[in-house]
XYZ file of C-alpha atoms in Angstrom:
483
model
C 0.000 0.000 0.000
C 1.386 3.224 -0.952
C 2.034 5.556 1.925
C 0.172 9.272 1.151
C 3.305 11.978 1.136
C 2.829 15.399 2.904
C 3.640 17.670 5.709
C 4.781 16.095 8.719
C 5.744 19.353 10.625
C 5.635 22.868 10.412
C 7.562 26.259 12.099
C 8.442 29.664 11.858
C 10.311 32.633 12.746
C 9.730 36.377 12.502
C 12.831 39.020 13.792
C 12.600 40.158 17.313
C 12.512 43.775 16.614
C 9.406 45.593 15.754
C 9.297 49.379 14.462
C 5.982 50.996 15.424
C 4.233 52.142 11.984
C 2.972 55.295 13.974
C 6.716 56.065 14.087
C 7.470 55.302 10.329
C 4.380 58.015 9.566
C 5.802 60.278 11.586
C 9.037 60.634 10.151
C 7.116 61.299 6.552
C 4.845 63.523 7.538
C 6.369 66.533 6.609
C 5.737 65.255 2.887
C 3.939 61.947 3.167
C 0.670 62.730 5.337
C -0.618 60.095 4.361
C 0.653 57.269 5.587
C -0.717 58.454 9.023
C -3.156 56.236 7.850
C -1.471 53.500 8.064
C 0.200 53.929 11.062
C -1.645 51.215 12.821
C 0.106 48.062 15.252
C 3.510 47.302 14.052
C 5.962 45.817 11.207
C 8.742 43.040 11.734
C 12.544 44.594 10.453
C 15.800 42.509 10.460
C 18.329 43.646 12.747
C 21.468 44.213 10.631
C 22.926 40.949 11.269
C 19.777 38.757 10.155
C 18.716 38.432 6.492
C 17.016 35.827 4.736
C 19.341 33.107 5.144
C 19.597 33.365 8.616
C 15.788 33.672 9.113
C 15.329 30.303 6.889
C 17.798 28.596 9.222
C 16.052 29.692 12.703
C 12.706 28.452 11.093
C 14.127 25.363 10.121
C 15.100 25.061 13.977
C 11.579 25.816 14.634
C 9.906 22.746 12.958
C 12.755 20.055 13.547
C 12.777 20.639 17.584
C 15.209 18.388 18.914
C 14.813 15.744 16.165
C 17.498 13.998 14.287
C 18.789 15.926 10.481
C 19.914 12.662 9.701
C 17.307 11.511 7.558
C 16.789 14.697 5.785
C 17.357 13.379 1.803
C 16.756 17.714 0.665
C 16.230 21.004 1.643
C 14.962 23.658 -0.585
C 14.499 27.237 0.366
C 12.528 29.847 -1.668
C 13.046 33.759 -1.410
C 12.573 36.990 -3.749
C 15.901 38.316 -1.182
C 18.161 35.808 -0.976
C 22.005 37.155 0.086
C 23.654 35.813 -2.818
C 22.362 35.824 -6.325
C 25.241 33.354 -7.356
C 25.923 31.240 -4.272
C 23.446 28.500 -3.221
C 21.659 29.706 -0.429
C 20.122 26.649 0.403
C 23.629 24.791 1.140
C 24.343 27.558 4.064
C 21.778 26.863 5.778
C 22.049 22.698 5.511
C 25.714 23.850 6.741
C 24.112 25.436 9.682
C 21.296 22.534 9.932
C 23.389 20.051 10.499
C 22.121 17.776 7.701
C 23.884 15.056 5.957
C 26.612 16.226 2.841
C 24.266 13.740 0.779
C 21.229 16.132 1.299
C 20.009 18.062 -2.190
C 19.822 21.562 -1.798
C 17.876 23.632 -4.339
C 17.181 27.565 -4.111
C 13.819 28.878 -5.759
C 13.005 32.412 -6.303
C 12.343 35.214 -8.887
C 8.284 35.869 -7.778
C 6.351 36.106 -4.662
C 4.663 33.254 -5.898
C 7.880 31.268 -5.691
C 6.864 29.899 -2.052
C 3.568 28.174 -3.309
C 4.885 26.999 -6.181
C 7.800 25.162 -4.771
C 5.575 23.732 -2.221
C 3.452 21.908 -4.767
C 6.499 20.980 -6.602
C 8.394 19.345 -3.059
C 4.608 17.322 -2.422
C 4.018 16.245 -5.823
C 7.552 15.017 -6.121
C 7.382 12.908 -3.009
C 10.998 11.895 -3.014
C 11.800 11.390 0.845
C 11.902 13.186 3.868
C 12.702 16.832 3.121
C 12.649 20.321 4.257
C 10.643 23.191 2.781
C 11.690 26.807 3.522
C 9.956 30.189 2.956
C 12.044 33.107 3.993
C 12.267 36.490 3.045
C 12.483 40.642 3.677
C 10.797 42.732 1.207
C 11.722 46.578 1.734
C 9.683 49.747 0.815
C 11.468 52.401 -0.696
C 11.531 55.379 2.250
C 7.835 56.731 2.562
C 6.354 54.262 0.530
C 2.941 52.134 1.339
C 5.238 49.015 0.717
C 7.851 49.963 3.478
C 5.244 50.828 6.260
C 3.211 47.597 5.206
C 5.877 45.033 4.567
C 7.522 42.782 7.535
C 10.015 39.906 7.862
C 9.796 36.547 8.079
C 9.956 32.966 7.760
C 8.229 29.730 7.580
C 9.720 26.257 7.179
C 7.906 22.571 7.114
C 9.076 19.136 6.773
C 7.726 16.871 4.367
C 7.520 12.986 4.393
C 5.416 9.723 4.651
C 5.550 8.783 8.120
C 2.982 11.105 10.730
C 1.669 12.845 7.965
C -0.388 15.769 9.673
C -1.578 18.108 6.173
C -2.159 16.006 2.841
C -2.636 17.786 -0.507
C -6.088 16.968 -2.321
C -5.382 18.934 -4.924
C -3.335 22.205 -6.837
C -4.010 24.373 -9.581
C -1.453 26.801 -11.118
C -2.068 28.989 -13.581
C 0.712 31.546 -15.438
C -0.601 34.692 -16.322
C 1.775 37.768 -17.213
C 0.005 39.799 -14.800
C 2.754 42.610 -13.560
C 1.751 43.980 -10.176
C 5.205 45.235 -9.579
C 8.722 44.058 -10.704
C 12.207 44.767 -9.196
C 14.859 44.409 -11.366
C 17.908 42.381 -10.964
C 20.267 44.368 -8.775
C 17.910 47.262 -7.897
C 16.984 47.752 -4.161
C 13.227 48.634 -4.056
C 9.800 47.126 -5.609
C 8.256 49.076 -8.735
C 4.245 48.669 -7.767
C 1.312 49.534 -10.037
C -1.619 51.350 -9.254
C -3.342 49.480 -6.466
C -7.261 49.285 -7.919
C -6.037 48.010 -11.316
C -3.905 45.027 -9.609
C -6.888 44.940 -7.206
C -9.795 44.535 -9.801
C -7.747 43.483 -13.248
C -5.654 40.949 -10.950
C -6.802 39.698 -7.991
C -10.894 39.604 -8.658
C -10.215 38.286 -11.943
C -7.391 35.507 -11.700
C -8.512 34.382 -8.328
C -11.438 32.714 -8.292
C -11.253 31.353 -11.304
C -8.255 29.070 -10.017
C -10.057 28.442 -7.020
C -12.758 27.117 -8.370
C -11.206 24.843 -10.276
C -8.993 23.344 -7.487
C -12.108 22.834 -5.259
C -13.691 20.704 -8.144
C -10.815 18.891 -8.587
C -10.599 18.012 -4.657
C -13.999 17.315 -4.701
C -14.733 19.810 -1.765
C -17.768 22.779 -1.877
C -16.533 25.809 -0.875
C -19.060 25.567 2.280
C -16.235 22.735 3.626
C -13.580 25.155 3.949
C -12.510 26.045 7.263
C -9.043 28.260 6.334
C -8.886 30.729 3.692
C -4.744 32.071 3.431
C -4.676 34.244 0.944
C -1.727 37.071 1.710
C -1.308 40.083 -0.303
C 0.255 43.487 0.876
C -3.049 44.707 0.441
C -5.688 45.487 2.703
C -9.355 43.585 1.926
C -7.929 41.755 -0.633
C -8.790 37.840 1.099
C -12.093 38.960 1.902
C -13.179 40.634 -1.454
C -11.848 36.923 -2.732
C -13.471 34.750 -0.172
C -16.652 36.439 -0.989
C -16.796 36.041 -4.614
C -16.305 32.331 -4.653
C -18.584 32.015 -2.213
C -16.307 30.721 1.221
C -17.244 31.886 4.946
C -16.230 35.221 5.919
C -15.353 33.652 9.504
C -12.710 31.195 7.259
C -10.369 33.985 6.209
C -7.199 33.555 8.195
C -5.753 36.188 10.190
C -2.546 38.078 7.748
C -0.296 38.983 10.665
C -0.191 42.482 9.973
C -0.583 43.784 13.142
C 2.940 42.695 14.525
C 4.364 41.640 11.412
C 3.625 42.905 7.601
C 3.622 41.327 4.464
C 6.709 38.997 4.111
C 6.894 38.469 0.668
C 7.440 34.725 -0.802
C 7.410 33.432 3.154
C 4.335 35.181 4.524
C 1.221 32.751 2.462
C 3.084 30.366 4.112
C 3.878 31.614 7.715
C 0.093 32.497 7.560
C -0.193 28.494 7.109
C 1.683 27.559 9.876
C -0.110 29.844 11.942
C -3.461 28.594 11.104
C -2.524 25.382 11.869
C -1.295 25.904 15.132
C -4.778 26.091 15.631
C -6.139 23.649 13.156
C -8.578 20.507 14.195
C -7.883 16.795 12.383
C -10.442 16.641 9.197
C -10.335 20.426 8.208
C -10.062 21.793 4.443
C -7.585 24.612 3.953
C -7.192 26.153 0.741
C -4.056 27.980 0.109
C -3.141 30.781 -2.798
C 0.335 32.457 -4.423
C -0.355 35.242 -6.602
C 2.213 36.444 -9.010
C 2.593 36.617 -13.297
C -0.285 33.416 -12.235
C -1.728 31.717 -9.089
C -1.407 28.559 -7.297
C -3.800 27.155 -5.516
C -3.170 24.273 -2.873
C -6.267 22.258 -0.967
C -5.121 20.693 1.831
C -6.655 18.611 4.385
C -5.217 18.425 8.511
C -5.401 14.235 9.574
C -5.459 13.427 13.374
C -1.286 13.302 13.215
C -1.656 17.274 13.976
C -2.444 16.353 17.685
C 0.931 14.838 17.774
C 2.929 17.741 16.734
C 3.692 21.203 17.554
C 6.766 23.254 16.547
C 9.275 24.255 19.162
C 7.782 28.295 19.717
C 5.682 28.256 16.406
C 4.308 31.840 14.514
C 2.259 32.374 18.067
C 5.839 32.645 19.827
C 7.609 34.046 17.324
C 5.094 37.209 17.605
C 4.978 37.314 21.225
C 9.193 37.417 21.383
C 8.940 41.379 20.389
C 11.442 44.241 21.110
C 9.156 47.484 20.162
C 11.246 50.531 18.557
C 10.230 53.953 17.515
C 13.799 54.782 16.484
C 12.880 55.252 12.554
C 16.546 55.911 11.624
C 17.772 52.703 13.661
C 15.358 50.691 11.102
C 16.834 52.610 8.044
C 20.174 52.237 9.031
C 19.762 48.475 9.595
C 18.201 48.217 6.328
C 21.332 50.359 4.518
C 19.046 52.919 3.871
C 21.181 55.845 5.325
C 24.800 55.821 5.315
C 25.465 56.798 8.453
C 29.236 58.434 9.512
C 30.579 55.359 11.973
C 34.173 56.991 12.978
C 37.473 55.866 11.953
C 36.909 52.711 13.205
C 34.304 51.157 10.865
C 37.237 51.340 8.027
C 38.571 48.345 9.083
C 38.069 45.828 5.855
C 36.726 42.146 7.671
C 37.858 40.167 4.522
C 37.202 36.523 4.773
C 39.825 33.896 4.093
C 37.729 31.667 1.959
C 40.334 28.491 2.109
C 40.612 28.679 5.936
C 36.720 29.191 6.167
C 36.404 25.737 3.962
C 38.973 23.754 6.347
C 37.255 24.832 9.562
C 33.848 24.300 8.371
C 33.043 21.424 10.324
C 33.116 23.155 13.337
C 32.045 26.526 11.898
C 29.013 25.507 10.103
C 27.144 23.884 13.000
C 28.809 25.052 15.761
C 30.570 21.654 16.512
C 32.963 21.318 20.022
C 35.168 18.710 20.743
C 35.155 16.852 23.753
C 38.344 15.354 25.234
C 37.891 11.221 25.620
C 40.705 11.255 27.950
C 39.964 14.313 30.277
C 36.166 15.294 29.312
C 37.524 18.933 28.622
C 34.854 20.375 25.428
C 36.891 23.282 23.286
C 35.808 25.192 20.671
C 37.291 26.048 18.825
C 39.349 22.639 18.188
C 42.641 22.619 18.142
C 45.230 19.568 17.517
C 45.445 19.045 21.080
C 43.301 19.097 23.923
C 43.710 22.214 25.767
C 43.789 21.027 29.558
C 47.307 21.276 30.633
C 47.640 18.272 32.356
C 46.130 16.603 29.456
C 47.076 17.529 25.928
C 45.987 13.910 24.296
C 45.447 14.678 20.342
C 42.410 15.807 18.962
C 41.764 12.662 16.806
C 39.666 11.042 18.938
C 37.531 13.852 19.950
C 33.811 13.050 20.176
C 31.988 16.086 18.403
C 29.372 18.039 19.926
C 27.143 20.408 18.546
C 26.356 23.531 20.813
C 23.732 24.856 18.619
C 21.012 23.776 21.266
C 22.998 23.163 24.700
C 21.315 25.415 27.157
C 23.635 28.027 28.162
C 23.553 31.355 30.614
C 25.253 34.221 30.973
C 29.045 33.778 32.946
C 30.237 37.642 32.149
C 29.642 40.464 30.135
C 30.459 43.763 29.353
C 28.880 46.629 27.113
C 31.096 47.978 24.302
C 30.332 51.429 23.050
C 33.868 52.090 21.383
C 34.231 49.515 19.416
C 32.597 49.876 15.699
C 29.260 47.880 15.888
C 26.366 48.374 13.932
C 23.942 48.000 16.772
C 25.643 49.366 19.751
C 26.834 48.740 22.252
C 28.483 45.668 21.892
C 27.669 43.013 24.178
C 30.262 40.376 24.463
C 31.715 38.003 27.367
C 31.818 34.460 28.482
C 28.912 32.138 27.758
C 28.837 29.292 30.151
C 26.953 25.881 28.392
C 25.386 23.703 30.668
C 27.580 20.707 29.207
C 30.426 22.242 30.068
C 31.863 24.104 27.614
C 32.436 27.980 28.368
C 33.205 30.438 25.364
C 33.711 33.918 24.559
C 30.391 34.937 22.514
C 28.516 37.975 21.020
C 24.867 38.531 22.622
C 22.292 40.310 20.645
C 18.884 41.753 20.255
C 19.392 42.591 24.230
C 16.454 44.419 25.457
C 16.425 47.835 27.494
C 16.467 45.490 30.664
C 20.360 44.734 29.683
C 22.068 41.112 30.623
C 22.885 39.972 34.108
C 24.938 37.144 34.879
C 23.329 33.892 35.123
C 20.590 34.982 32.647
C 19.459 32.179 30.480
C 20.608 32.453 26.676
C 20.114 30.287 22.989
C 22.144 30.016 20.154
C 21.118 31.771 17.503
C 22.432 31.446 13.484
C 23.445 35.398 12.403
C 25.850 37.312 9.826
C 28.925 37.341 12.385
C 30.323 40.298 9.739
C 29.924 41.702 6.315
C 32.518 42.808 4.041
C 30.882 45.407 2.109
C 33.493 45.811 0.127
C 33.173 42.851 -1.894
C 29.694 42.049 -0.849
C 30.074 38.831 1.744
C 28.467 38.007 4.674
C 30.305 35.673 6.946
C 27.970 33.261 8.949
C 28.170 32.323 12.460
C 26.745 31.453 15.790
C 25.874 34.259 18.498
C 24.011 34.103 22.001
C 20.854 36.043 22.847
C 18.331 36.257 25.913
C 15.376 33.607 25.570
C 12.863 36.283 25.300
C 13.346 39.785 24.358
């Protein structure tokens, strides 16, 4: 009997700091009245050290828990802002993950409807256990609805045979050279249309004809459907379309634009890992991309969702908020300003790209090596074990991954000389509770400030860019468990 292939698991993550829209307006007033209103709740914004391959990674986190990466046969990530338009994307964050060097990676982008459409393509293809990532971090040009509207975000799911908790019934894509907006390779912001013509020439008229057609397919009336995800950056959209094919008003799912914003390629789909957070076995959610087409997934929860819930989920991920006003701290983050940093910024962080390859395998994942002779865990690893009275060579080291050893606080200070892009710096020794004790970096700190003894995680960030020739260089940092 052939096994039915679908979701087994789903997570997400969404950046810690929030700029208040109200703040955003107020900076534009001046020429931009506006936008007061839409000055309403607040938008996700990565801090400068977080970007879409970083977000994809921490959502990947999200969904796998404490599980095993072993078995993981792919992982393919989809984004409209990935870091590197000629690196794959995809194989950072397996570096970071953990998962096996046999593991296919695969990168999918170049439309918002990338996320959908890559979905279908990972179900249909049913070709092991895998992982499915969403991630990405539209920006608004300055005083624009887009940047007051758009968030951050990510949303990642594995997919499988075994505990199956969301099947597919059925999909329906359509290509239709519909252009909303564009943004052309290299260039920074979105070029959008005028908003009733995508509204009324787009949306009402591509729409339901898809959706239609995918609930024949699947067999199910539109009375049966219990979710409705449909996210667009704008406002009424869902409901104008959940009206016109004739679908509850009660089933339209909530967008997460109060504390969030539109996330691009990721946010249909952190919208569906929200929704089923709160799903029931036996219910009918239909799913839509729209870009140049639509895609339209029906999907159908099985009593396996009882079984599983993600490590924080969408629900956490918006509670774990830092709230900002500070409109220029957002622009600056985004490199939206160019801001005068002092002598010190000069300095030219150029990564050694042959000693980055050799130390990988403690780099990528955040490996330690414990001593079998002594017990003493290093990182970073060095020939020989560092205790003293021990030295024995690092051959036989058993390797540990720190990436999710609970850890605190040992010391700290607060840097404000030193050239950091979010000062002050906050650096000092992290004690792990296996042992291990390192000197880390701790971000997105709160205005409470660190104390010693304060629970920390591990968190996958851009340890340093070189902007000079346009590379970010990966690593592991500290931060407090809740903002």
């Amino acid at each position: 009997m052939k096994k039915t292939f679908g979701i087994t698991g789903f997570g997400g993550y969404i950046p810690r700091l929030r700029m208040q829209r109200a703040a955003i307006a107020a900076a534009h007033k001046w020429m931009a009245p506006s936008l007061r209103s839409l000055g309403k709740g607040q938008r996700a914004f990565c801090s400068w050290d977080e970007d879409s391959v970083t977000m994809a990674t921490e959502a990947a986190r999200d969904v796998i828990g404490s599980n095993s990466t072993a078995q993981i046969a792919s992982v393919s990530l989809a984004s409209t802002t990935m870091p590197f338009a000629d690196l794959q994307n995809s194989a950072i964050v397996a570096g970071a993950l953990g998962l096996p060097r046999s593991a296919r990676t695969m990168d999918i982008g170049y439309a918002q409807r990338a996320g959908t459409s890559g979905l279908i393509a990972a179900l249909e293809a049913a070709s092991g256990p895998s992982l499915y990532i969403a991630s990405d971090r539209p920006r608004g040009k300055p005083a624009s609805t887009q940047e007051i509207s758009y968030g951050a975000g990510a949303a990642a799911f594995t997919l499988g045979s075994d505990n199956v908790i969301v099947e597919l019934l059925a999909s329906v894509s359509t290509n239709v050279m519909f252009v909303d907006h564009f943004r052309s390779a290299g260039a920074k912001y979105d070029y959008v249309w005028e908003e009733r013509w995508i509204r009324d020439e787009g949306y009402a008229k591509l729409v339901p004809e898809a959706v239609k057609e995918a609930l024949t397919k699947s067999g199910i009336s539109a009375s049966d459907v219990k979710r409705f995800i449909l996210a667009s950056p704008m406002k009424g959209i869902a409901s104008m379309i959940a009206k016109s094919v004739g679908l509850a008003a009660e089933a339209e799912a909530d967008n997460l634009d109060e504390n969030c914003g539109f996330s691009g390629t990721a946010h249909g789909l952190m919208m569906l890992a929200h929704e089923l957070e709160k799903a029931g076995a036996g219910e009918i959610i239909v799913l839509i991309g729209f870009g140049q087409g639509v895609d339209v997934l029906v999907l159908k929860t099985t009593d396996a969702l009882k079984s599983f819930a993600p490590r924080r989920g969408i629900s956490g991920a918006l509670a774990d908020a830092q709230s900002y006003d500070s409109y220029l701290r957002m622009l600056s983050y985004e490199n939206s300003i160019d801001l005068e940093w002092g002598m010190r910024a000069e300095k030219s962080p150029k990564t050694a790209l042959a000693e980055q390859y050799r130390s990988s395998f403690q780099l990528t994942h955040f490996t330690a090596g414990k001593c079998p002779c002594c017990e003493t865990i290093q990182f970073p690893q060095l020939s020989y074990c560092v205790n003293p009275a021990c030295h024995a060579p690092s051959g036989d080291f058993e390797q540990l991954s720190l990436v999710d050893e609970k850890c605190q606080v040992l010391t700290f200070t607060a840097d404000w000389l030193s050239y950091y892009p979010a000062p002050p710096l906050y650096v000092g020794f992290t004690q792990f509770d296996n042992g291990a004790r390192l000197l880390t970096e701790t971000i997105d700190v709160g205005p409470a400030g660190l104390e010693e003894g304060m629970p920390l995680k591990v968190v996958f960030r851009i340890k340093d860019m070189d902007r000079d020739r346009g590379y970010p260089r990966y690593f592991w940092k500290t931060t407090p468990l809740q903002a």
